[in-house]
PDB file of C-alpha atoms in Angstrom:
ATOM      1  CA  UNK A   1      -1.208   7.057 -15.138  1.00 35.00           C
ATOM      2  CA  UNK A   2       2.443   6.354 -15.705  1.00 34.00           C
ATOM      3  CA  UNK A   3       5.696   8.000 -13.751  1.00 38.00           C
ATOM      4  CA  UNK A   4       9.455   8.127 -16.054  1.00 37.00           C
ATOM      5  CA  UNK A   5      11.678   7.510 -13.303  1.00 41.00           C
ATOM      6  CA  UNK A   6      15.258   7.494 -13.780  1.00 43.00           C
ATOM      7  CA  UNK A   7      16.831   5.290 -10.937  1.00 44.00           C
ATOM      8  CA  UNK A   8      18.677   1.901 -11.636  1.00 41.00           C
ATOM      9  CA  UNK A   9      16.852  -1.030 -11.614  1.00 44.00           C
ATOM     10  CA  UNK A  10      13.611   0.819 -10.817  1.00 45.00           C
ATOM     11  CA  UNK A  11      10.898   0.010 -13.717  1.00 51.00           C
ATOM     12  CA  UNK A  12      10.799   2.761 -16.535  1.00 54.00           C
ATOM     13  CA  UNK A  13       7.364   3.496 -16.295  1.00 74.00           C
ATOM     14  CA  UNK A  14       5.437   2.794 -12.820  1.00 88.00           C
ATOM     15  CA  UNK A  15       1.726   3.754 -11.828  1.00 92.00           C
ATOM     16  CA  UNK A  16       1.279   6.963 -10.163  1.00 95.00           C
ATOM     17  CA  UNK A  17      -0.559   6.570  -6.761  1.00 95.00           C
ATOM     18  CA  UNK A  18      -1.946  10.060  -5.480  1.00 96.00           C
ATOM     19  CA  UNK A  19      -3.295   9.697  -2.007  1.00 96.00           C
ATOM     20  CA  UNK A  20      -6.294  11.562  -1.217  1.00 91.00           C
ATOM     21  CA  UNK A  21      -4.703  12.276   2.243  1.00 93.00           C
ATOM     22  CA  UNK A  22      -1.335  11.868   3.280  1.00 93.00           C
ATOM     23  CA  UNK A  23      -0.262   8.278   4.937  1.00 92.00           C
ATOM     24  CA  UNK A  24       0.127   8.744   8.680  1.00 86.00           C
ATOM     25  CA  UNK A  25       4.145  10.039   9.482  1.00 89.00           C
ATOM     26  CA  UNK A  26       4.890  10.974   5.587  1.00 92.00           C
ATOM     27  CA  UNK A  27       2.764  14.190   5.267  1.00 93.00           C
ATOM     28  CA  UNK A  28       3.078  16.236   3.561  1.00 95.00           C
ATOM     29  CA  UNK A  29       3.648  13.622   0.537  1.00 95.00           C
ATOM     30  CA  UNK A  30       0.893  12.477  -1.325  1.00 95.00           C
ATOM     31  CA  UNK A  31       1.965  11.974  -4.614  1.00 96.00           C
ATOM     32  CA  UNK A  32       3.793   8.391  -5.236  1.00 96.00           C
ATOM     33  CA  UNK A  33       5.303   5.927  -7.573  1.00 96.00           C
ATOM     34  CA  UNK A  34       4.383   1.744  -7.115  1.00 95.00           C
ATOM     35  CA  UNK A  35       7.606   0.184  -8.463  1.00 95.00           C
ATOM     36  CA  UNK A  36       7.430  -3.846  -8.432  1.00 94.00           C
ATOM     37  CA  UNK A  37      10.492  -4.969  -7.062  1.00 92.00           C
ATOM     38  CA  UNK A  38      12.162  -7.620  -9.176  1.00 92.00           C
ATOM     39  CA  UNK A  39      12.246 -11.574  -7.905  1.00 91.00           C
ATOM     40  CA  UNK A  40       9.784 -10.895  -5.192  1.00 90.00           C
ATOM     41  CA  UNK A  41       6.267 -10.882  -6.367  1.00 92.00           C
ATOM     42  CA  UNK A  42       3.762  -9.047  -4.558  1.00 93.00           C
ATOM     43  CA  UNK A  43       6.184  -6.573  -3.133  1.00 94.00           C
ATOM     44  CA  UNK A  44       6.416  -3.438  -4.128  1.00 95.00           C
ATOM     45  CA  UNK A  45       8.348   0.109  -3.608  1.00 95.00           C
ATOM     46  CA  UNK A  46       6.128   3.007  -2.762  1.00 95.00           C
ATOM     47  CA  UNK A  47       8.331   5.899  -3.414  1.00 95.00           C
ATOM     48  CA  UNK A  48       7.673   9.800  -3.331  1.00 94.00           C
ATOM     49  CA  UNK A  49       7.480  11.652  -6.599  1.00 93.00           C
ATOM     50  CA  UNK A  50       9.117  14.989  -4.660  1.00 91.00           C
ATOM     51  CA  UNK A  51      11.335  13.429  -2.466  1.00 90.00           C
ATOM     52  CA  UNK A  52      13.567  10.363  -1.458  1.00 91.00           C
ATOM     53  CA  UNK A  53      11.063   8.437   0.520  1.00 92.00           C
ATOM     54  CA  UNK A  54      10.319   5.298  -0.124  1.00 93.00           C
ATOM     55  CA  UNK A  55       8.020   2.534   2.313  1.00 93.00           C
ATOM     56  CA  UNK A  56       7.770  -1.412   0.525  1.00 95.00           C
ATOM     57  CA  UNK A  57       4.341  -2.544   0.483  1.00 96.00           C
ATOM     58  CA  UNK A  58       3.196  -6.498  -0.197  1.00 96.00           C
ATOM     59  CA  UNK A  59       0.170  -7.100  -2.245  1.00 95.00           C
ATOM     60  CA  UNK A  60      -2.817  -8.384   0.252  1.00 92.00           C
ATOM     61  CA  UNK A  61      -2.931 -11.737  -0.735  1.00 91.00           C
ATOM     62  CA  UNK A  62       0.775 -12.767  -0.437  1.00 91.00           C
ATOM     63  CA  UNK A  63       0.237 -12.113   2.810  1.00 90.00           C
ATOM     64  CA  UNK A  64      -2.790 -13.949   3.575  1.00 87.00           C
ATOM     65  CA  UNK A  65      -5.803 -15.217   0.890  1.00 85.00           C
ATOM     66  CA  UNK A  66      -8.160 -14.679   3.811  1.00 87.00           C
ATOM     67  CA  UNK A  67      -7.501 -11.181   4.360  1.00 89.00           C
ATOM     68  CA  UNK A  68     -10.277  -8.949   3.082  1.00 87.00           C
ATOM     69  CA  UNK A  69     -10.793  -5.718   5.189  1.00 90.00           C
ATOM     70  CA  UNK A  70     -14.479  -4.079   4.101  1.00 90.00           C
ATOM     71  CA  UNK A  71     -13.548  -0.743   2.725  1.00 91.00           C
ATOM     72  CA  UNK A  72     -15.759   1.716   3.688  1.00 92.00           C
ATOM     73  CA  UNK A  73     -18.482   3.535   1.123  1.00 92.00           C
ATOM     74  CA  UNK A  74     -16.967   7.046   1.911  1.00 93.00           C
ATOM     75  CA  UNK A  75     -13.363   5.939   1.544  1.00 94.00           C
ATOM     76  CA  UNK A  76     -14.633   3.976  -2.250  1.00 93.00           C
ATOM     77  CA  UNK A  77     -16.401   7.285  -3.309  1.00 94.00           C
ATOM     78  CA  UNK A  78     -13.269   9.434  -1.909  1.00 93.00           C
ATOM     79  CA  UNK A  79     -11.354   7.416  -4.700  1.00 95.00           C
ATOM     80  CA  UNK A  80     -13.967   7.252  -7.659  1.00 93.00           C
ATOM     81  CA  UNK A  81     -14.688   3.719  -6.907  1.00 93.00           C
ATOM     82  CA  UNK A  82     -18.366   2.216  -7.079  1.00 89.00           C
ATOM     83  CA  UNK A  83     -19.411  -0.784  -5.173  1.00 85.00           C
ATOM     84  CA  UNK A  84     -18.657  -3.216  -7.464  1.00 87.00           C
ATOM     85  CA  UNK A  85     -15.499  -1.695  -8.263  1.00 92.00           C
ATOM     86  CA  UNK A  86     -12.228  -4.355  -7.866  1.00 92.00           C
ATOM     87  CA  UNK A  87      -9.655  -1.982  -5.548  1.00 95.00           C
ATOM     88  CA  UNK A  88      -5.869  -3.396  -5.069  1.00 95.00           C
ATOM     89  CA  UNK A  89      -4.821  -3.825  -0.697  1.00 96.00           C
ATOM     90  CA  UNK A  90      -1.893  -3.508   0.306  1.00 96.00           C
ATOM     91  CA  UNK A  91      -0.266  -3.388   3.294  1.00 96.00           C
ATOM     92  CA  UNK A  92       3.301  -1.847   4.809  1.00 95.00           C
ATOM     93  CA  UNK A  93       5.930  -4.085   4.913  1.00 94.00           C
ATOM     94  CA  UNK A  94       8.632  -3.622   8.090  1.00 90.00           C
ATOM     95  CA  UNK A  95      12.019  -5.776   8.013  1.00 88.00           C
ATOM     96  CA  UNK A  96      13.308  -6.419  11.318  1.00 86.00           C
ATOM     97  CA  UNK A  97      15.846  -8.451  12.906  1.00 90.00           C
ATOM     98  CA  UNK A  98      12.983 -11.386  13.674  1.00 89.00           C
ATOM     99  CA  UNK A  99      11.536 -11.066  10.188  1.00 90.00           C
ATOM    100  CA  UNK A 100       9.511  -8.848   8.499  1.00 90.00           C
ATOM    101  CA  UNK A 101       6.257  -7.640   9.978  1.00 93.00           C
ATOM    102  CA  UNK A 102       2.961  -6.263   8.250  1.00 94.00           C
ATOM    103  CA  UNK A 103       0.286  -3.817   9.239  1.00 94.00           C
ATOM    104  CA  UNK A 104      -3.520  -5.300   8.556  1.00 94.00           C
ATOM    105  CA  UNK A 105      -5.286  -2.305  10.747  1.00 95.00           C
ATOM    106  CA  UNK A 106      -3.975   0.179   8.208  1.00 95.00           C
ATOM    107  CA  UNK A 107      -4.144  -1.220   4.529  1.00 96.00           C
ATOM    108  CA  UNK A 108      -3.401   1.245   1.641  1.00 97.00           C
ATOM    109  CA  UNK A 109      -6.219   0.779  -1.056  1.00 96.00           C
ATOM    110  CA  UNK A 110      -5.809   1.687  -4.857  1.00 96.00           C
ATOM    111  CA  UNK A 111      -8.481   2.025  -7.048  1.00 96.00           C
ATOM    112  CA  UNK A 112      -6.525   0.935 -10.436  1.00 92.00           C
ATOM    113  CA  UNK A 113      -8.636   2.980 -13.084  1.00 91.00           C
ATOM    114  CA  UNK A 114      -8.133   6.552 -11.021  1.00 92.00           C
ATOM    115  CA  UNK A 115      -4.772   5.907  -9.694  1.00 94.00           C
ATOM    116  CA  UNK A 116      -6.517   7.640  -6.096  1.00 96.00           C
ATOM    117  CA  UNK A 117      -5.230   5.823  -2.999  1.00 97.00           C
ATOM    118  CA  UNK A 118      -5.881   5.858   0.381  1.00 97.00           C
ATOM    119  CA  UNK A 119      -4.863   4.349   3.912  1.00 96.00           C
ATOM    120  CA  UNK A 120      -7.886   2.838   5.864  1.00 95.00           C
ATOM    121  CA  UNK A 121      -7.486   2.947   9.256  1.00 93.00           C
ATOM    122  CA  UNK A 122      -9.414   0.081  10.334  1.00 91.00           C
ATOM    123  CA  UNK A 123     -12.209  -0.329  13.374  1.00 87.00           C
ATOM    124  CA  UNK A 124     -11.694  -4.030  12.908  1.00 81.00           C
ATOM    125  CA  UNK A 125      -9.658  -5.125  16.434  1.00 82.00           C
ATOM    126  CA  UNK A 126      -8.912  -8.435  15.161  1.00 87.00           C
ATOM    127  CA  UNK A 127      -6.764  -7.231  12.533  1.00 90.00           C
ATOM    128  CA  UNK A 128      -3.252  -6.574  14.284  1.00 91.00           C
ATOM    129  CA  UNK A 129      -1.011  -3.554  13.665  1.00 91.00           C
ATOM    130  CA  UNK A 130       2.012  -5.406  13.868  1.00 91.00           C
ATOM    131  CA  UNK A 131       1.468  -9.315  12.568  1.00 90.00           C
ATOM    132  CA  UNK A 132       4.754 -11.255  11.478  1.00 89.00           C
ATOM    133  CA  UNK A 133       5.018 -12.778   7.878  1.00 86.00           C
ATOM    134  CA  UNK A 134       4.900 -16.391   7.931  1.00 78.00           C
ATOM    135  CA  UNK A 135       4.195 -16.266  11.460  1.00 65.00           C
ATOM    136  CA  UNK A 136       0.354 -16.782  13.041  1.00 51.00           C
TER     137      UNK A 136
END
């Protein structure tokens, strides 16, 4: 699935990302463009088809190769994914004044072939909400 958008600099034609449930603080919106931003691979632009909200997200592993959070059976099904189905991570992406900071509790998967998303909250304690890029 492929978005026109008509904003400068943004690619022409982006993948639509429709969330199966709204991301926690942006509901009611759960119908999204994933724009790559340009010179920084990895990150992307995860903007609202309705409205002007937009949240960056970094491709799992430019953050770290290790990370691999187990996505759970109901959440593949919920997207059309089977078990041996490849699913994109990603994670949100918060610049601050110490650097920018990601959030491994709550990845955002994508099943590529549907174009259904959704934001895993994970049980997983050793995965921190707030972890700083570069930093350990």
């Amino acid at each position: 699935m492929t978005a026109t958008t008509a904003r400068a600099g943004i690619e022409p034609t982006a993948p639509v990302i429709e969330f199966a449930a709204p991301l926690l603080g942006l509901a009611p919106h759960t119908t999204f463009t994933l724009e790559s931003i340009a010179g920084a691979d990895g990150l992307h632009a995860l903007r609202t088809t309705d409205a002007d909200v937009r949240l960056f997200v970094l491709e799992a592993p430019y953050v770290d190769r290790a990370y691999a959070p187990k996505v759970p059976a109901s959440v593949r099904a919920e997207l059309g994914a089977s078990a041996g189905d490849a699913l994109q991570v990603l994670v949100v992406a918060n610049p601050g004044e110490d650097g920018v900071h990601v959030n491994l509790r709550a990845p955002i998967v994508v099943h590529p072939g549907t174009g259904r998303a959704a934001q895993v909250i994970l049980e997983d304690q050793a995965y921190p909400i707030r972890s700083l890029l570069g930093g350990r």
